[in-house]
């Protein structure tokens, strides 16, 4: 799909996202500054800034909040061919890990 038309059926708290729905979005400084063509957030209101690496923030979060025991199926990869390729790659990676 073309840029701006890639996300389908976007929901917030179970309801379709409204055009004027305010959201808080977490971005790294690269995206927030408009790099890589992400100019939509340049100049947006900044609510919080951390000078920690994103990796460290994620590690801390999941050290304090365990991963769910099973997936909640709240997103999917489309089209079907992409799902099949990802599944094949995961199976192949699993086989490589078992032989090591």
CSV table of N, CA and C in Angstrom, one decimal, residues 12-99:
chain,number,residue,atom,x,y,z
A,12,UNK,N,-8.5,2.2,19.1
A,12,UNK,CA,-7.9,2.7,20.4
A,12,UNK,C,-9.0,2.3,21.4
A,13,UNK,N,-8.5,1.5,22.4
A,13,UNK,CA,-9.4,1.0,23.4
A,13,UNK,C,-10.6,0.3,22.8
A,14,UNK,N,-10.4,-0.5,21.8
A,14,UNK,CA,-11.5,-1.3,21.2
A,14,UNK,C,-12.4,-0.5,20.2
A,15,UNK,N,-12.2,0.8,20.0
A,15,UNK,CA,-13.0,1.5,19.1
A,15,UNK,C,-12.2,2.1,18.0
A,16,UNK,N,-12.9,2.3,16.8
A,16,UNK,CA,-12.1,2.9,15.7
A,16,UNK,C,-11.5,4.2,16.1
A,17,UNK,N,-10.3,4.4,15.7
A,17,UNK,CA,-9.6,5.7,16.0
A,17,UNK,C,-10.3,6.8,15.3
A,18,UNK,N,-10.6,7.9,16.0
A,18,UNK,CA,-11.2,9.1,15.5
A,18,UNK,C,-10.2,10.0,14.8
A,19,UNK,N,-10.6,10.7,13.8
A,19,UNK,CA,-9.6,11.6,13.1
A,19,UNK,C,-9.0,12.6,14.1
A,20,UNK,N,-9.8,13.1,15.1
A,20,UNK,CA,-9.3,14.1,16.0
A,20,UNK,C,-8.9,13.6,17.3
A,21,UNK,N,-8.7,12.3,17.5
A,21,UNK,CA,-8.4,11.6,18.7
A,21,UNK,C,-6.9,12.0,19.1
A,22,UNK,N,-6.8,12.7,20.3
A,22,UNK,CA,-5.4,13.0,20.7
A,22,UNK,C,-4.8,11.7,21.2
A,23,UNK,N,-3.5,11.5,20.9
A,23,UNK,CA,-2.7,10.3,21.4
A,23,UNK,C,-1.4,10.8,21.9
A,24,UNK,N,-0.8,10.0,22.8
A,24,UNK,CA,0.6,10.1,23.2
A,24,UNK,C,1.3,9.1,22.4
A,25,UNK,N,2.4,9.5,21.7
A,25,UNK,CA,3.1,8.6,20.9
A,25,UNK,C,4.6,8.6,21.3
A,26,UNK,N,5.1,7.4,21.5
A,26,UNK,CA,6.6,7.3,21.9
A,26,UNK,C,7.4,7.2,20.7
A,27,UNK,N,8.4,8.1,20.5
A,27,UNK,CA,9.3,8.1,19.4
A,27,UNK,C,10.7,8.2,19.8
A,28,UNK,N,11.6,7.7,19.0
A,28,UNK,CA,13.0,8.0,19.3
A,28,UNK,C,13.3,9.4,18.7
A,29,UNK,N,14.5,10.0,19.1
A,29,UNK,CA,14.8,11.3,18.7
A,29,UNK,C,15.0,11.4,17.1
A,30,UNK,N,15.4,10.3,16.5
A,30,UNK,CA,15.5,10.3,15.0
A,30,UNK,C,14.2,10.6,14.4
A,31,UNK,N,13.2,9.8,14.8
A,31,UNK,CA,11.8,10.0,14.2
A,31,UNK,C,11.2,11.3,14.6
A,32,UNK,N,11.3,11.7,15.9
A,32,UNK,CA,10.7,12.9,16.4
A,32,UNK,C,11.3,14.1,15.7
A,33,UNK,N,12.6,14.1,15.3
A,33,UNK,CA,13.2,15.2,14.7
A,33,UNK,C,12.9,15.3,13.2
A,34,UNK,N,12.2,14.3,12.6
A,34,UNK,CA,11.8,14.4,11.2
A,34,UNK,C,12.7,13.6,10.3
A,35,UNK,N,13.6,12.9,10.8
A,35,UNK,CA,14.5,12.1,10.0
A,35,UNK,C,13.8,11.0,9.3
A,36,UNK,N,14.3,10.5,8.2
A,36,UNK,CA,13.7,9.4,7.5
A,36,UNK,C,12.4,9.7,6.9
A,37,UNK,N,12.1,10.9,6.7
A,37,UNK,CA,10.8,11.3,6.1
A,37,UNK,C,9.6,11.4,7.1
A,38,UNK,N,9.9,11.2,8.4
A,38,UNK,CA,8.8,11.3,9.4
A,38,UNK,C,8.6,12.7,9.9
A,39,UNK,N,8.2,13.6,9.0
A,39,UNK,CA,8.0,15.0,9.4
A,39,UNK,C,6.8,15.3,10.1
A,40,UNK,N,5.8,14.4,10.2
A,40,UNK,CA,4.5,14.7,10.9
A,40,UNK,C,4.7,15.1,12.3
A,41,UNK,N,5.7,14.6,13.0
A,41,UNK,CA,5.9,14.8,14.4
A,41,UNK,C,6.8,15.9,14.7
A,42,UNK,N,7.5,16.5,13.7
A,42,UNK,CA,8.4,17.6,14.0
A,42,UNK,C,7.6,18.8,14.6
A,43,UNK,N,8.0,19.3,15.7
A,43,UNK,CA,7.3,20.4,16.3
A,43,UNK,C,6.2,20.0,17.2
A,44,UNK,N,5.9,18.7,17.4
A,44,UNK,CA,4.8,18.2,18.2
A,44,UNK,C,5.2,18.5,19.7
A,45,UNK,N,4.2,18.6,20.5
A,45,UNK,CA,4.3,18.9,21.9
A,45,UNK,C,5.1,17.7,22.6
A,46,UNK,N,6.2,18.1,23.3
A,46,UNK,CA,7.0,17.1,24.0
A,46,UNK,C,6.5,16.9,25.4
A,47,UNK,N,6.1,15.7,25.8
A,47,UNK,CA,5.6,15.5,27.1
A,47,UNK,C,6.6,14.9,28.1
A,48,UNK,N,7.6,14.2,27.6
A,48,UNK,CA,8.6,13.6,28.4
A,48,UNK,C,9.8,13.2,27.5
A,49,UNK,N,11.0,13.4,28.1
A,49,UNK,CA,12.2,13.1,27.4
A,49,UNK,C,13.1,12.3,28.3
A,50,UNK,N,13.7,11.3,27.7
A,50,UNK,CA,14.7,10.5,28.5
A,50,UNK,C,16.0,10.5,27.7
A,51,UNK,N,17.1,10.5,28.4
A,51,UNK,CA,18.4,10.4,27.7
A,51,UNK,C,18.9,9.0,27.8
A,52,UNK,N,18.1,8.1,28.3
A,52,UNK,CA,18.5,6.7,28.3
A,52,UNK,C,18.3,6.1,27.0
A,53,UNK,N,19.1,5.0,26.6
A,53,UNK,CA,18.9,4.3,25.4
A,53,UNK,C,17.5,3.6,25.4
A,54,UNK,N,16.9,3.6,24.2
A,54,UNK,CA,15.6,2.9,24.1
A,54,UNK,C,15.7,1.4,24.6
A,55,UNK,N,16.9,0.8,24.3
A,55,UNK,CA,17.1,-0.6,24.7
A,55,UNK,C,17.0,-0.7,26.2
A,56,UNK,N,17.6,0.2,27.0
A,56,UNK,CA,17.6,0.2,28.4
A,56,UNK,C,16.2,0.4,29.0
A,57,UNK,N,15.4,1.3,28.4
A,57,UNK,CA,14.1,1.5,28.8
A,57,UNK,C,13.2,0.2,28.6
A,58,UNK,N,13.4,-0.4,27.5
A,58,UNK,CA,12.6,-1.7,27.2
A,58,UNK,C,13.0,-2.7,28.2
A,59,UNK,N,14.3,-2.9,28.4
A,59,UNK,CA,14.8,-3.9,29.4
A,59,UNK,C,14.2,-3.6,30.8
A,60,UNK,N,14.2,-2.4,31.2
A,60,UNK,CA,13.7,-2.1,32.5
A,60,UNK,C,12.2,-2.4,32.6
A,61,UNK,N,11.5,-2.0,31.5
A,61,UNK,CA,10.0,-2.2,31.5
A,61,UNK,C,9.7,-3.7,31.7
A,62,UNK,N,10.4,-4.5,30.8
A,62,UNK,CA,10.0,-6.0,30.9
A,62,UNK,C,10.7,-6.7,32.1
A,63,UNK,N,11.6,-6.1,32.7
A,63,UNK,CA,12.1,-6.6,34.0
A,63,UNK,C,11.0,-6.4,35.1
A,64,UNK,N,10.3,-5.3,35.0
A,64,UNK,CA,9.3,-5.0,36.0
A,64,UNK,C,7.9,-5.5,35.6
A,65,UNK,N,7.7,-5.8,34.3
A,65,UNK,CA,6.4,-6.2,33.8
A,65,UNK,C,6.6,-7.4,32.9
A,66,UNK,N,6.3,-8.6,33.4
A,66,UNK,CA,6.6,-9.8,32.7
A,66,UNK,C,5.8,-9.9,31.4
A,67,UNK,N,6.4,-10.6,30.4
A,67,UNK,CA,5.7,-10.8,29.1
A,67,UNK,C,4.5,-11.6,29.3
A,68,UNK,N,3.4,-11.4,28.5
A,68,UNK,CA,2.2,-12.2,28.7
A,68,UNK,C,2.6,-13.7,28.4
A,69,UNK,N,1.8,-14.6,29.0
A,69,UNK,CA,2.1,-16.0,28.8
A,69,UNK,C,1.7,-16.5,27.4
A,70,UNK,N,0.8,-15.8,26.8
A,70,UNK,CA,0.4,-16.2,25.4
A,70,UNK,C,0.1,-14.9,24.6
A,71,UNK,N,0.2,-15.0,23.3
A,71,UNK,CA,-0.1,-13.8,22.5
A,71,UNK,C,-1.6,-13.4,22.6
A,72,UNK,N,-1.9,-12.1,22.5
A,72,UNK,CA,-3.3,-11.7,22.6
A,72,UNK,C,-3.9,-11.5,21.2
A,73,UNK,N,-3.1,-11.8,20.1
A,73,UNK,CA,-3.6,-11.7,18.7
A,73,UNK,C,-4.2,-10.3,18.4
A,74,UNK,N,-3.6,-9.2,18.9
A,74,UNK,CA,-4.1,-7.9,18.7
A,74,UNK,C,-3.6,-7.2,17.4
A,75,UNK,N,-2.8,-7.9,16.7
A,75,UNK,CA,-2.3,-7.4,15.4
A,75,UNK,C,-1.9,-8.6,14.5
A,76,UNK,N,-1.8,-8.4,13.2
A,76,UNK,CA,-1.5,-9.5,12.3
A,76,UNK,C,-0.7,-8.9,11.1
A,77,UNK,N,0.0,-9.8,10.4
A,77,UNK,CA,0.7,-9.4,9.2
A,77,UNK,C,-0.2,-9.7,8.0
A,78,UNK,N,-0.3,-8.8,7.1
A,78,UNK,CA,-1.0,-9.1,5.9
A,78,UNK,C,-0.1,-8.7,4.7
A,79,UNK,N,-0.1,-9.3,3.6
A,79,UNK,CA,-1.1,-10.3,3.1
A,79,UNK,C,-0.6,-11.7,3.6
A,80,UNK,N,-1.4,-12.7,3.3
A,80,UNK,CA,-1.2,-14.1,3.7
A,80,UNK,C,0.2,-14.6,3.3
A,81,UNK,N,0.7,-14.2,2.1
A,81,UNK,CA,2.0,-14.6,1.7
A,81,UNK,C,3.1,-14.1,2.6
A,82,UNK,N,2.9,-12.9,3.2
A,82,UNK,CA,3.9,-12.4,4.2
A,82,UNK,C,3.8,-13.3,5.4
A,83,UNK,N,2.6,-13.6,5.9
A,83,UNK,CA,2.5,-14.5,7.1
A,83,UNK,C,3.2,-15.8,6.8
A,84,UNK,N,3.0,-16.4,5.7
A,84,UNK,CA,3.6,-17.7,5.4
A,84,UNK,C,5.1,-17.6,5.4
A,85,UNK,N,5.7,-16.6,4.8
A,85,UNK,CA,7.1,-16.4,4.7
A,85,UNK,C,7.7,-16.2,6.1
A,86,UNK,N,7.1,-15.4,7.0
A,86,UNK,CA,7.5,-15.2,8.3
A,86,UNK,C,7.5,-16.6,9.1
A,87,UNK,N,6.4,-17.3,8.9
A,87,UNK,CA,6.3,-18.6,9.6
A,87,UNK,C,7.4,-19.6,9.1
A,88,UNK,N,7.7,-19.6,7.8
A,88,UNK,CA,8.8,-20.5,7.3
A,88,UNK,C,10.2,-20.0,7.8
A,89,UNK,N,10.4,-18.7,7.9
A,89,UNK,CA,11.7,-18.2,8.5
A,89,UNK,C,11.8,-18.6,9.9
A,90,UNK,N,10.7,-18.5,10.7
A,90,UNK,CA,10.7,-18.9,12.1
A,90,UNK,C,11.0,-20.4,12.3
A,91,UNK,N,10.4,-21.2,11.4
A,91,UNK,CA,10.7,-22.7,11.5
A,91,UNK,C,12.1,-22.9,11.1
A,92,UNK,N,12.7,-22.3,10.1
A,92,UNK,CA,14.1,-22.5,9.7
A,92,UNK,C,15.0,-22.0,10.8
A,93,UNK,N,14.7,-20.9,11.5
A,93,UNK,CA,15.5,-20.4,12.6
A,93,UNK,C,15.5,-21.4,13.7
A,94,UNK,N,14.3,-21.9,14.0
A,94,UNK,CA,14.2,-22.9,15.1
A,94,UNK,C,15.1,-24.1,14.8
A,95,UNK,N,15.1,-24.6,13.6
A,95,UNK,CA,16.0,-25.7,13.2
A,95,UNK,C,17.4,-25.4,13.4
A,96,UNK,N,17.8,-24.2,13.0
A,96,UNK,CA,19.2,-23.8,13.2
A,96,UNK,C,19.6,-23.8,14.6
A,97,UNK,N,18.8,-23.3,15.5
A,97,UNK,CA,19.1,-23.2,16.9
A,97,UNK,C,19.2,-24.6,17.5
A,98,UNK,N,18.4,-25.5,17.1
A,98,UNK,CA,18.5,-26.9,17.7
A,98,UNK,C,19.8,-27.6,17.3
A,99,UNK,N,20.4,-27.3,16.1
A,99,UNK,CA,21.6,-28.0,15.7
A,99,UNK,C,22.8,-27.3,16.3
